[in-house]
Amino acid sequence: MNKKSLSQFLSNQINRNSKVLQEYTQTNTGKPLAQRGKFDQLTKKIDQFLEDKKELRIVTMPGLRGVGKTTLLAQLYFTYQNSPADVFYFSVDQLIALDFSLQDCLQELEQILGQPLEELDKKLVLLLDEVHYDPNWDLTLKTIADRYHKVMVIATGSSSVSLHENPDLARRSDMSQLFPMNFTEYQSLASKDKTNLEHNNLSKKIFQASNANKCKQLIENKLSEIKQYWINTDQLSVANFLQLSTLPLSLNIPSKEKTRLQVEDLIDKVIEKDLAQLKNFDSTTLRKIKKILIMTADSYKVSYTSLAKNLENISKETIIKIFNSLQEAEFLLKSAPLGSTYKKVRKQSRFHFMSPALRFTLLTTLHGDNTYQKFKGKLLEDIAALYLTKLIRRKTLTKPLMYDAASGGADFVVNYNLDEQIVLEIGFNKSSTKQIKQTMDKIEEKAKFGILVTNNKIDQLRVENNILILPLKIFLLLD
């Protein structure tokens, strides 16, 4: 397309921003959608930019499709629509579909504004959605950071954004990842009742503790608050959370079946759009990915060799490429086997879903109404993997997420630092600490302490042999 077409496209986008984005900020009945906790973080960054208090003017916000990235951009657009700055929203995937680049967009924007971006009279906030669709997005954002000092960018995309960020851009930008909701955020948005426990920093305190007894003491300091929280919380909310309610879309759809269908549509879009864009898979391979995901959801460990044998006309190398892409798209979280590099290569990896809603939806196609009761243990492990991954990305813990592949080994092993590891086991109705003790004995002096998460009563918080017996209702409150 020619330059005139680009000018028409951008002008149309700018004129229609309010109408288009309004659909992302309200329900079908016109009620405004609740704002996730990330909204306050981003408004603070924009306010600092407008007040000349912020040096880093590029914010990248990667995350799984469906966690609310576009809704956040839309809410920011309307918040700053009448501010002293110009605010524009552009969907980069639409630009690329019309054979224009993000750089083309910036050049044409200068014509629309009537000024070079280096010489703007007023500040400009650009909200760029799906930025990863432009292969040169990182170089373009670096140019903005270096040359356009009155321009701030908030850019969303799949987690290829964080994985492929070049070092030069990393020094010039903030990375603010958007995860699925944790339990306290879900409850806060569902009930519209803010609580002091929503940002309790409890997880950081627990994992920084020197031993299990210290953990117990830290939790006991908040025990009365925790008990009061659960008095005011619907007991069915735990089951809802584990099934579909880590994704914000669940808050606005009254029917569980309609929510599940929305998640199924989300899964199809990840396959058809995100994976196709990330690795350029052919149509034959793309058609097999959903079956691979269902097989993964139904098992605890993944063997690339076995999957290649069970599926026709697909190689082990392609299977590996698919799983790498699913991790880049933040769809799957990999848990590596504990041990030396040689052992890790020989052992199978475990894959958890970034949101248990993904596993639940995939398994419901096979198991129907029995899915939750049959697989709630796996859904709970997905939550644990999500919580631990957030702590790793925040640098409270260090990479990688691991599990003990030995028979009777623990579900998770995480590094607090190079010399200390924490061992976790999680499940409904678990009472034995045998698996944790076995893994702690294996890692010997590196074992900082263990945690067994089970659905005991809150008062049954206790310590056995440097292993914290942590009631599920307390674990779910970790931030």
GROMACS .gro file of C-alpha atoms in nm:
model
  479
    1MET     CA    1   0.000   0.000   0.000
    2ASN     CA    2   0.111   0.360  -0.061
    3LYS     CA    3   0.178   0.650   0.173
    4LYS     CA    4  -0.170   0.795   0.114
    5SER     CA    5  -0.326   0.470   0.230
    6LEU     CA    6  -0.118   0.478   0.548
    7SER     CA    7  -0.226   0.835   0.617
    8GLN     CA    8  -0.592   0.739   0.570
    9PHE     CA    9  -0.551   0.432   0.794
   10LEU     CA   10  -0.386   0.623   1.080
   11SER     CA   11  -0.630   0.914   1.059
   12ASN     CA   12  -0.918   0.669   1.070
   13GLN     CA   13  -0.764   0.487   1.365
   14ILE     CA   14  -0.717   0.811   1.559
   15ASN     CA   15  -1.073   0.927   1.487
   16ARG     CA   16  -1.223   0.592   1.584
   17ASN     CA   17  -1.008   0.522   1.892
   18SER     CA   18  -1.279   0.622   2.139
   19LYS     CA   19  -1.550   0.415   1.973
   20VAL     CA   20  -1.333   0.106   1.924
   21LEU     CA   21  -1.171   0.108   2.267
   22GLN     CA   22  -1.497   0.166   2.453
   23GLU     CA   23  -1.587  -0.198   2.384
   24TYR     CA   24  -1.281  -0.306   2.585
   25THR     CA   25  -1.368  -0.100   2.892
   26GLN     CA   26  -1.729  -0.198   2.960
   27THR     CA   27  -1.958  -0.499   2.979
   28ASN     CA   28  -2.235  -0.576   2.729
   29THR     CA   29  -2.471  -0.387   2.959
   30GLY     CA   30  -2.250  -0.076   2.962
   31LYS     CA   31  -2.100  -0.118   3.310
   32PRO     CA   32  -1.731  -0.021   3.334
   33LEU     CA   33  -1.490  -0.312   3.368
   34ALA     CA   34  -1.288  -0.336   3.688
   35GLN     CA   35  -0.928  -0.219   3.674
   36ARG     CA   36  -0.652  -0.469   3.745
   37GLY     CA   37  -0.376  -0.380   3.990
   38LYS     CA   38  -0.141  -0.317   3.698
   39PHE     CA   39  -0.352  -0.012   3.602
   40ASP     CA   40  -0.236   0.183   3.907
   41GLN     CA   41   0.127   0.094   3.834
   42LEU     CA   42   0.099   0.220   3.476
   43THR     CA   43  -0.083   0.542   3.563
   44LYS     CA   44   0.195   0.619   3.809
   45LYS     CA   45   0.452   0.579   3.530
   46ILE     CA   46   0.253   0.802   3.292
   47ASP     CA   47   0.202   1.066   3.563
   48GLN     CA   48   0.577   1.070   3.627
   49PHE     CA   49   0.638   1.121   3.255
   50LEU     CA   50   0.388   1.408   3.237
   51GLU     CA   51   0.551   1.570   3.542
   52ASP     CA   52   0.906   1.527   3.399
   53LYS     CA   53   0.995   1.286   3.681
   54LYS     CA   54   1.053   0.974   3.471
   55GLU     CA   55   1.365   0.903   3.266
   56LEU     CA   56   1.258   0.565   3.123
   57ARG     CA   57   0.978   0.640   2.877
   58ILE     CA   58   0.935   0.295   2.721
   59VAL     CA   59   0.725   0.035   2.904
   60THR     CA   60   0.686  -0.314   2.757
   61MET     CA   61   0.398  -0.525   2.889
   62PRO     CA   62   0.420  -0.889   2.776
   63GLY     CA   63   0.167  -1.153   2.874
   64LEU     CA   64  -0.054  -1.439   2.768
   65ARG     CA   65  -0.339  -1.358   2.531
   66GLY     CA   66  -0.655  -1.300   2.737
   67VAL     CA   67  -0.498  -1.156   3.054
   68GLY     CA   68  -0.637  -0.809   2.975
   69LYS     CA   69  -0.355  -0.621   2.799
   70THR     CA   70  -0.581  -0.447   2.544
   71THR     CA   71  -0.835  -0.362   2.814
   72LEU     CA   72  -0.558  -0.198   3.018
   73LEU     CA   73  -0.448   0.010   2.718
   74ALA     CA   74  -0.810   0.113   2.657
   75GLN     CA   75  -0.857   0.214   3.021
   76LEU     CA   76  -0.536   0.418   3.004
   77TYR     CA   77  -0.654   0.584   2.682
   78PHE     CA   78  -0.975   0.711   2.841
   79THR     CA   79  -0.797   0.810   3.164
   80TYR     CA   80  -0.555   1.038   2.976
   81GLN     CA   81  -0.779   1.137   2.684
   82ASN     CA   82  -0.822   1.490   2.824
   83SER     CA   83  -0.474   1.523   2.973
   84PRO     CA   84  -0.216   1.782   2.858
   85ALA     CA   85  -0.062   1.509   2.636
   86ASP     CA   86  -0.182   1.366   2.306
   87VAL     CA   87  -0.277   0.999   2.351
   88PHE     CA   88  -0.300   0.759   2.056
   89TYR     CA   89  -0.371   0.385   2.043
   90PHE     CA   90  -0.254   0.168   1.751
   91SER     CA   91  -0.283  -0.206   1.696
   92VAL     CA   92   0.049  -0.301   1.540
   93ASP     CA   93  -0.078  -0.632   1.402
   94GLN     CA   94  -0.323  -0.435   1.186
   95LEU     CA   95  -0.038  -0.217   1.059
   96ILE     CA   96   0.165  -0.523   0.963
   97ALA     CA   97  -0.137  -0.687   0.796
   98LEU     CA   98  -0.155  -0.380   0.568
   99ASP     CA   99   0.219  -0.412   0.494
  100PHE     CA  100   0.322  -0.109   0.701
  101SER     CA  101   0.582  -0.105   0.975
  102LEU     CA  102   0.584   0.068   1.312
  103GLN     CA  103   0.856   0.297   1.176
  104ASP     CA  104   0.627   0.389   0.883
  105CYS     CA  105   0.359   0.472   1.139
  106LEU     CA  106   0.588   0.711   1.328
  107GLN     CA  107   0.695   0.890   1.011
  108GLU     CA  108   0.336   0.940   0.901
  109LEU     CA  109   0.235   1.047   1.250
  110GLU     CA  110   0.473   1.340   1.213
  111GLN     CA  111   0.275   1.451   0.908
  112ILE     CA  112  -0.055   1.421   1.095
  113LEU     CA  113   0.078   1.618   1.394
  114GLY     CA  114   0.251   1.870   1.167
  115GLN     CA  115   0.578   1.842   1.362
  116PRO     CA  116   0.883   1.616   1.380
  117LEU     CA  117   0.864   1.393   1.686
  118GLU     CA  118   1.194   1.543   1.807
  119GLU     CA  119   1.034   1.890   1.822
  120LEU     CA  120   0.688   1.831   1.969
  121ASP     CA  121   0.520   2.121   2.150
  122LYS     CA  122   0.328   1.885   2.379
  123LYS     CA  123   0.391   1.538   2.512
  124LEU     CA  124   0.269   1.226   2.333
  125VAL     CA  125   0.169   0.891   2.485
  126LEU     CA  126   0.160   0.602   2.236
  127LEU     CA  127  -0.031   0.288   2.336
  128LEU     CA  128   0.094   0.013   2.103
  129ASP     CA  129  -0.087  -0.321   2.107
  130GLU     CA  130   0.062  -0.649   1.978
  131VAL     CA  131   0.394  -0.476   1.909
  132HIS     CA  132   0.576  -0.807   1.854
  133TYR     CA  133   0.410  -0.843   1.513
  134ASP     CA  134   0.665  -0.593   1.378
  135PRO     CA  135   0.998  -0.780   1.340
  136ASN     CA  136   1.188  -0.455   1.407
  137TRP     CA  137   0.978  -0.338   1.700
  138ASP     CA  138   1.271  -0.328   1.943
  139LEU     CA  139   1.485  -0.108   1.716
  140THR     CA  140   1.192   0.130   1.666
  141LEU     CA  141   1.131   0.161   2.040
  142LYS     CA  142   1.503   0.220   2.093
  143THR     CA  143   1.485   0.505   1.841
  144ILE     CA  144   1.194   0.658   2.033
  145ALA     CA  145   1.388   0.632   2.360
  146ASP     CA  146   1.698   0.795   2.211
  147ARG     CA  147   1.548   1.067   1.992
  148TYR     CA  148   1.192   1.152   2.090
  149HIS     CA  149   1.212   1.288   2.443
  150LYS     CA  150   0.850   1.403   2.458
  151VAL     CA  151   0.715   1.060   2.359
  152MET     CA  152   0.623   0.779   2.601
  153VAL     CA  153   0.531   0.430   2.481
  154ILE     CA  154   0.341   0.151   2.652
  155ALA     CA  155   0.373  -0.156   2.428
  156THR     CA  156   0.203  -0.492   2.474
  157GLY     CA  157   0.269  -0.825   2.311
  158SER     CA  158   0.338  -1.192   2.364
  159SER     CA  159   0.636  -1.274   2.579
  160SER     CA  160   0.860  -1.277   2.278
  161VAL     CA  161   0.871  -0.910   2.384
  162SER     CA  162   1.070  -0.997   2.695
  163LEU     CA  163   1.261  -1.289   2.544
  164HIS     CA  164   1.391  -1.104   2.239
  165GLU     CA  165   1.452  -0.764   2.390
  166ASN     CA  166   1.795  -0.647   2.285
  167PRO     CA  167   2.031  -0.529   2.561
  168ASP     CA  168   2.030  -0.169   2.433
  169LEU     CA  169   1.650  -0.145   2.464
  170ALA     CA  170   1.650  -0.321   2.802
  171ARG     CA  171   1.860  -0.035   2.944
  172ARG     CA  172   1.611   0.218   2.808
  173SER     CA  173   1.284   0.055   2.913
  174ASP     CA  174   1.077  -0.087   3.197
  175MET     CA  175   0.935  -0.437   3.159
  176SER     CA  176   0.600  -0.474   3.338
  177GLN     CA  177   0.464  -0.822   3.276
  178LEU     CA  178   0.091  -0.889   3.307
  179PHE     CA  179   0.014  -1.230   3.457
  180PRO     CA  180  -0.316  -1.412   3.509
  181MET     CA  181  -0.488  -1.305   3.831
  182ASN     CA  182  -0.389  -1.443   4.168
  183PHE     CA  183  -0.663  -1.532   4.416
  184THR     CA  184  -0.674  -1.201   4.605
  185GLU     CA  185  -0.694  -0.997   4.284
  186TYR     CA  186  -0.971  -1.222   4.152
  187GLN     CA  187  -1.168  -1.182   4.476
  188SER     CA  188  -1.111  -0.808   4.487
  189LEU     CA  189  -1.236  -0.757   4.131
  190ALA     CA  190  -1.523  -1.006   4.161
  191SER     CA  191  -1.653  -0.857   4.486
  192LYS     CA  192  -1.531  -0.499   4.421
  193ASP     CA  193  -1.404  -0.507   4.779
  194LYS     CA  194  -1.041  -0.403   4.821
  195THR     CA  195  -0.848  -0.577   5.099
  196ASN     CA  196  -0.515  -0.513   5.269
  197LEU     CA  197  -0.423  -0.871   5.184
  198GLU     CA  198  -0.432  -0.799   4.810
  199HIS     CA  199  -0.076  -0.659   4.816
  200ASN     CA  200   0.048  -0.832   5.131
  201ASN     CA  201   0.407  -0.907   5.017
  202LEU     CA  202   0.367  -1.231   5.212
  203SER     CA  203   0.528  -1.451   4.946
  204LYS     CA  204   0.848  -1.248   4.945
  205LYS     CA  205   0.869  -1.261   5.325
  206ILE     CA  206   0.810  -1.637   5.332
  207PHE     CA  207   1.074  -1.727   5.075
  208GLN     CA  208   1.329  -1.491   5.226
  209ALA     CA  209   1.289  -1.655   5.570
  210SER     CA  210   1.591  -1.850   5.691
  211ASN     CA  211   1.396  -2.163   5.793
  212ALA     CA  212   1.046  -2.310   5.828
  213ASN     CA  213   0.998  -2.181   6.183
  214LYS     CA  214   1.070  -1.824   6.068
  215CYS     CA  215   0.813  -1.872   5.791
  216LYS     CA  216   0.557  -1.982   6.046
  217GLN     CA  217   0.624  -1.679   6.266
  218LEU     CA  218   0.583  -1.439   5.973
  219ILE     CA  219   0.249  -1.594   5.878
  220GLU     CA  220   0.126  -1.600   6.239
  221ASN     CA  221   0.169  -1.222   6.249
  222LYS     CA  222  -0.106  -1.200   5.985
  223LEU     CA  223  -0.319  -1.494   6.097
  224SER     CA  224  -0.608  -1.292   6.239
  225GLU     CA  225  -0.628  -1.093   5.914
  226ILE     CA  226  -0.621  -1.414   5.712
  227LYS     CA  227  -0.900  -1.571   5.916
  228GLN     CA  228  -1.117  -1.262   5.879
  229TYR     CA  229  -1.054  -1.263   5.503
  230TRP     CA  230  -1.190  -1.617   5.470
  231ILE     CA  231  -1.493  -1.544   5.688
  232ASN     CA  232  -1.592  -1.286   5.425
  233THR     CA  233  -1.506  -1.507   5.125
  234ASP     CA  234  -1.740  -1.746   4.944
  235GLN     CA  235  -1.600  -2.098   4.990
  236LEU     CA  236  -1.698  -2.191   4.632
  237SER     CA  237  -1.465  -1.920   4.504
  238VAL     CA  238  -1.163  -2.153   4.532
  239ALA     CA  239  -1.315  -2.401   4.286
  240ASN     CA  240  -1.415  -2.116   4.053
  241PHE     CA  241  -1.064  -1.973   4.072
  242LEU     CA  242  -0.897  -2.305   3.991
  243GLN     CA  243  -1.126  -2.368   3.696
  244LEU     CA  244  -1.167  -2.044   3.499
  245SER     CA  245  -1.122  -1.736   3.717
  246THR     CA  246  -0.752  -1.662   3.679
  247LEU     CA  247  -0.849  -1.491   3.351
  248PRO     CA  248  -1.026  -1.152   3.373
  249LEU     CA  249  -1.283  -1.245   3.107
  250SER     CA  250  -1.444  -1.478   3.363
  251LEU     CA  251  -1.553  -1.174   3.568
  252ASN     CA  252  -1.788  -1.044   3.301
  253ILE     CA  253  -1.954  -1.363   3.173
  254PRO     CA  254  -2.222  -1.501   3.408
  255SER     CA  255  -2.235  -1.847   3.247
  256LYS     CA  256  -1.956  -2.094   3.320
  257GLU     CA  257  -2.009  -2.265   2.984
  258LYS     CA  258  -1.990  -1.936   2.796
  259THR     CA  259  -1.670  -1.854   2.982
  260ARG     CA  260  -1.522  -2.190   2.887
  261LEU     CA  261  -1.613  -2.128   2.522
  262GLN     CA  262  -1.440  -1.790   2.541
  263VAL     CA  263  -1.125  -1.958   2.676
  264GLU     CA  264  -1.146  -2.218   2.399
  265ASP     CA  265  -1.160  -1.935   2.146
  266LEU     CA  266  -0.857  -1.779   2.316
  267ILE     CA  267  -0.666  -2.108   2.281
  268ASP     CA  268  -0.753  -2.125   1.910
  269LYS     CA  269  -0.628  -1.768   1.858
  270VAL     CA  270  -0.299  -1.844   2.035
  271ILE     CA  271  -0.249  -2.134   1.794
  272GLU     CA  272  -0.373  -1.968   1.476
  273LYS     CA  273  -0.226  -1.619   1.530
  274ASP     CA  274   0.048  -1.613   1.794
  275LEU     CA  275   0.222  -1.942   1.716
  276ALA     CA  276   0.184  -1.893   1.342
  277GLN     CA  277   0.352  -1.554   1.380
  278LEU     CA  278   0.624  -1.665   1.623
  279LYS     CA  279   0.760  -1.961   1.427
  280ASN     CA  280   0.578  -1.960   1.094
  281PHE     CA  281   0.434  -2.312   1.134
  282ASP     CA  282   0.258  -2.455   0.830
  283SER     CA  283  -0.118  -2.524   0.839
  284THR     CA  284  -0.070  -2.900   0.883
  285THR     CA  285   0.140  -2.848   1.196
  286LEU     CA  286  -0.096  -2.584   1.337
  287ARG     CA  287  -0.389  -2.826   1.311
  288LYS     CA  288  -0.203  -3.075   1.534
  289ILE     CA  289  -0.113  -2.833   1.812
  290LYS     CA  290  -0.448  -2.848   1.990
  291LYS     CA  291  -0.426  -3.228   2.009
  292ILE     CA  292  -0.074  -3.192   2.149
  293LEU     CA  293  -0.206  -2.951   2.412
  294ILE     CA  294  -0.486  -3.188   2.514
  295MET     CA  295  -0.234  -3.472   2.549
  296THR     CA  296  -0.012  -3.243   2.757
  297ALA     CA  297  -0.302  -3.136   2.979
  298ASP     CA  298  -0.384  -3.500   3.048
  299SER     CA  299  -0.034  -3.599   3.162
  300TYR     CA  300   0.224  -3.503   3.423
  301LYS     CA  301   0.536  -3.530   3.207
  302VAL     CA  302   0.599  -3.470   2.839
  303SER     CA  303   0.808  -3.694   2.616
  304TYR     CA  304   0.882  -3.534   2.281
  305THR     CA  305   0.972  -3.875   2.141
  306SER     CA  306   0.641  -4.032   2.249
  307LEU     CA  307   0.439  -3.742   2.108
  308ALA     CA  308   0.617  -3.772   1.774
  309LYS     CA  309   0.540  -4.145   1.765
  310ASN     CA  310   0.173  -4.100   1.855
  311LEU     CA  311   0.111  -3.827   1.598
  312GLU     CA  312   0.142  -3.887   1.226
  313ASN     CA  313   0.384  -3.696   1.003
  314ILE     CA  314   0.542  -3.475   1.266
  315SER     CA  315   0.904  -3.493   1.378
  316LYS     CA  316   1.049  -3.473   1.727
  317GLU     CA  317   1.228  -3.153   1.621
  318THR     CA  318   0.897  -2.993   1.524
  319ILE     CA  319   0.743  -3.103   1.857
  320ILE     CA  320   1.029  -2.933   2.042
  321LYS     CA  321   0.979  -2.619   1.830
  322ILE     CA  322   0.607  -2.618   1.920
  323PHE     CA  323   0.677  -2.641   2.293
  324ASN     CA  324   0.938  -2.365   2.272
  325SER     CA  325   0.683  -2.143   2.096
  326LEU     CA  326   0.415  -2.219   2.355
  327GLN     CA  327   0.657  -2.105   2.624
  328GLU     CA  328   0.741  -1.787   2.429
  329ALA     CA  329   0.367  -1.712   2.403
  330GLU     CA  330   0.341  -1.756   2.784
  331PHE     CA  331   0.097  -2.042   2.731
  332LEU     CA  332   0.312  -2.307   2.902
  333LEU     CA  333   0.561  -2.294   3.189
  334LYS     CA  334   0.842  -2.547   3.184
  335SER     CA  335   0.960  -2.725   3.498
  336ALA     CA  336   1.301  -2.883   3.442
  337PRO     CA  337   1.414  -3.203   3.617
  338LEU     CA  338   1.639  -3.144   3.917
  339GLY     CA  339   2.000  -3.251   3.870
  340SER     CA  340   2.302  -3.209   3.649
  341THR     CA  341   2.276  -3.088   3.289
  342TYR     CA  342   2.331  -3.447   3.168
  343LYS     CA  343   2.044  -3.578   3.383
  344LYS     CA  344   1.817  -3.293   3.272
  345VAL     CA  345   1.867  -3.385   2.907
  346ARG     CA  346   1.777  -3.750   2.975
  347LYS     CA  347   1.474  -3.684   3.197
  348GLN     CA  348   1.134  -3.563   3.078
  349SER     CA  349   1.026  -3.207   3.150
  350ARG     CA  350   0.699  -3.115   3.314
  351PHE     CA  351   0.482  -2.846   3.161
  352HIS     CA  352   0.234  -2.639   3.357
  353PHE     CA  353  -0.023  -2.407   3.201
  354MET     CA  354   0.021  -2.035   3.266
  355SER     CA  355  -0.345  -2.033   3.367
  356PRO     CA  356  -0.529  -2.343   3.496
  357ALA     CA  357  -0.825  -2.217   3.289
  358LEU     CA  358  -0.634  -2.337   2.982
  359ARG     CA  359  -0.588  -2.690   3.118
  360PHE     CA  360  -0.945  -2.702   3.249
  361THR     CA  361  -1.089  -2.597   2.913
  362LEU     CA  362  -0.879  -2.845   2.715
  363LEU     CA  363  -0.966  -3.134   2.947
  364THR     CA  364  -1.337  -3.051   2.955
  365THR     CA  365  -1.356  -3.151   2.587
  366LEU     CA  366  -1.268  -3.506   2.698
  367HIS     CA  367  -1.400  -3.535   3.054
  368GLY     CA  368  -1.699  -3.300   3.065
  369ASP     CA  369  -1.852  -3.223   3.404
  370ASN     CA  370  -1.607  -3.455   3.584
  371THR     CA  371  -1.303  -3.246   3.486
  372TYR     CA  372  -1.263  -3.046   3.807
  373GLN     CA  373  -1.296  -3.334   4.050
  374LYS     CA  374  -1.070  -3.555   3.841
  375PHE     CA  375  -0.796  -3.299   3.773
  376LYS     CA  376  -0.814  -3.041   4.053
  377GLY     CA  377  -0.472  -3.155   4.176
  378LYS     CA  378  -0.316  -3.063   3.840
  379LEU     CA  379  -0.503  -2.733   3.832
  380LEU     CA  380  -0.361  -2.655   4.177
  381GLU     CA  381  -0.010  -2.736   4.053
  382ASP     CA  382  -0.064  -2.489   3.767
  383ILE     CA  383  -0.143  -2.222   4.027
  384ALA     CA  384   0.173  -2.308   4.220
  385ALA     CA  385   0.380  -2.288   3.899
  386LEU     CA  386   0.224  -1.948   3.821
  387TYR     CA  387   0.294  -1.810   4.169
  388LEU     CA  388   0.653  -1.939   4.168
  389THR     CA  389   0.717  -1.808   3.816
  390LYS     CA  390   0.604  -1.460   3.925
  391LEU     CA  391   0.854  -1.475   4.212
  392ILE     CA  392   1.129  -1.582   3.972
  393ARG     CA  393   1.048  -1.298   3.728
  394ARG     CA  394   1.047  -1.051   4.019
  395LYS     CA  395   1.388  -1.190   4.122
  396THR     CA  396   1.271  -1.299   4.469
  397LEU     CA  397   1.371  -1.647   4.349
  398THR     CA  398   1.617  -1.739   4.074
  399LYS     CA  399   1.580  -1.958   3.763
  400PRO     CA  400   1.496  -2.228   3.679
  401LEU     CA  401   1.167  -2.376   3.803
  402MET     CA  402   1.243  -2.744   3.876
  403TYR     CA  403   1.090  -3.069   4.000
  404ASP     CA  404   1.244  -3.388   4.141
  405ALA     CA  405   1.209  -3.650   3.865
  406ALA     CA  406   1.302  -3.939   4.096
  407SER     CA  407   1.025  -4.174   4.206
  408GLY     CA  408   0.858  -4.015   4.508
  409GLY     CA  409   1.027  -3.677   4.445
  410ALA     CA  410   0.873  -3.339   4.524
  411ASP     CA  411   0.657  -3.132   4.287
  412PHE     CA  412   0.877  -2.821   4.286
  413VAL     CA  413   1.229  -2.714   4.372
  414VAL     CA  414   1.318  -2.344   4.350
  415ASN     CA  415   1.643  -2.158   4.400
  416TYR     CA  416   1.654  -1.883   4.658
  417ASN     CA  417   2.013  -1.817   4.556
  418LEU     CA  418   2.309  -2.021   4.428
  419ASP     CA  419   2.350  -2.200   4.761
  420GLU     CA  420   1.993  -2.239   4.891
  421GLN     CA  421   1.692  -2.425   4.755
  422ILE     CA  422   1.331  -2.455   4.875
  423VAL     CA  423   1.131  -2.774   4.817
  424LEU     CA  424   0.753  -2.768   4.770
  425GLU     CA  425   0.479  -3.029   4.746
  426ILE     CA  426   0.119  -2.925   4.682
  427GLY     CA  427  -0.212  -3.106   4.665
  428PHE     CA  428  -0.552  -3.171   4.813
  429ASN     CA  429  -0.562  -3.405   5.116
  430LYS     CA  430  -0.184  -3.448   5.131
  431SER     CA  431  -0.052  -3.522   5.479
  432SER     CA  432   0.286  -3.693   5.434
  433THR     CA  433   0.608  -3.493   5.413
  434LYS     CA  434   0.796  -3.798   5.281
  435GLN     CA  435   0.839  -3.663   4.925
  436ILE     CA  436   0.972  -3.330   5.048
  437LYS     CA  437   1.211  -3.498   5.292
  438GLN     CA  438   1.339  -3.729   5.017
  439THR     CA  439   1.419  -3.434   4.790
  440MET     CA  440   1.568  -3.228   5.075
  441ASP     CA  441   1.797  -3.519   5.160
  442LYS     CA  442   1.904  -3.535   4.795
  443ILE     CA  443   2.006  -3.168   4.775
  444GLU     CA  444   2.161  -3.192   5.124
  445GLU     CA  445   2.313  -2.867   5.252
  446LYS     CA  446   2.137  -2.663   4.981
  447ALA     CA  447   1.798  -2.739   5.139
  448LYS     CA  448   1.682  -2.413   5.301
  449PHE     CA  449   1.344  -2.558   5.408
  450GLY     CA  450   1.040  -2.737   5.267
  451ILE     CA  451   0.674  -2.640   5.224
  452LEU     CA  452   0.380  -2.881   5.208
  453VAL     CA  453   0.064  -2.709   5.081
  454THR     CA  454  -0.255  -2.898   5.164
  455ASN     CA  455  -0.617  -2.813   5.240
  456ASN     CA  456  -0.585  -2.821   5.620
  457LYS     CA  457  -0.771  -2.573   5.838
  458ILE     CA  458  -0.594  -2.239   5.881
  459ASP     CA  459  -0.520  -2.320   6.249
  460GLN     CA  460  -0.323  -2.629   6.141
  461LEU     CA  461  -0.025  -2.423   6.029
  462ARG     CA  462   0.275  -2.601   6.179
  463VAL     CA  463   0.637  -2.713   6.125
  464GLU     CA  464   0.780  -3.067   6.108
  465ASN     CA  465   1.155  -3.119   6.063
  466ASN     CA  466   1.208  -2.782   5.890
  467ILE     CA  467   0.904  -2.840   5.667
  468LEU     CA  468   0.621  -2.586   5.686
  469ILE     CA  469   0.275  -2.745   5.669
  470LEU     CA  470   0.094  -2.460   5.493
  471PRO     CA  471  -0.287  -2.462   5.466
  472LEU     CA  472  -0.409  -2.407   5.109
  473LYS     CA  473  -0.618  -2.107   5.217
  474ILE     CA  474  -0.301  -1.931   5.325
  475PHE     CA  475  -0.103  -2.032   5.015
  476LEU     CA  476  -0.373  -1.892   4.785
  477LEU     CA  477  -0.324  -1.549   4.942
  478LEU     CA  478   0.038  -1.521   4.831
  479ASP     CA  479   0.082  -1.220   4.603
   0.00000   0.00000   0.00000
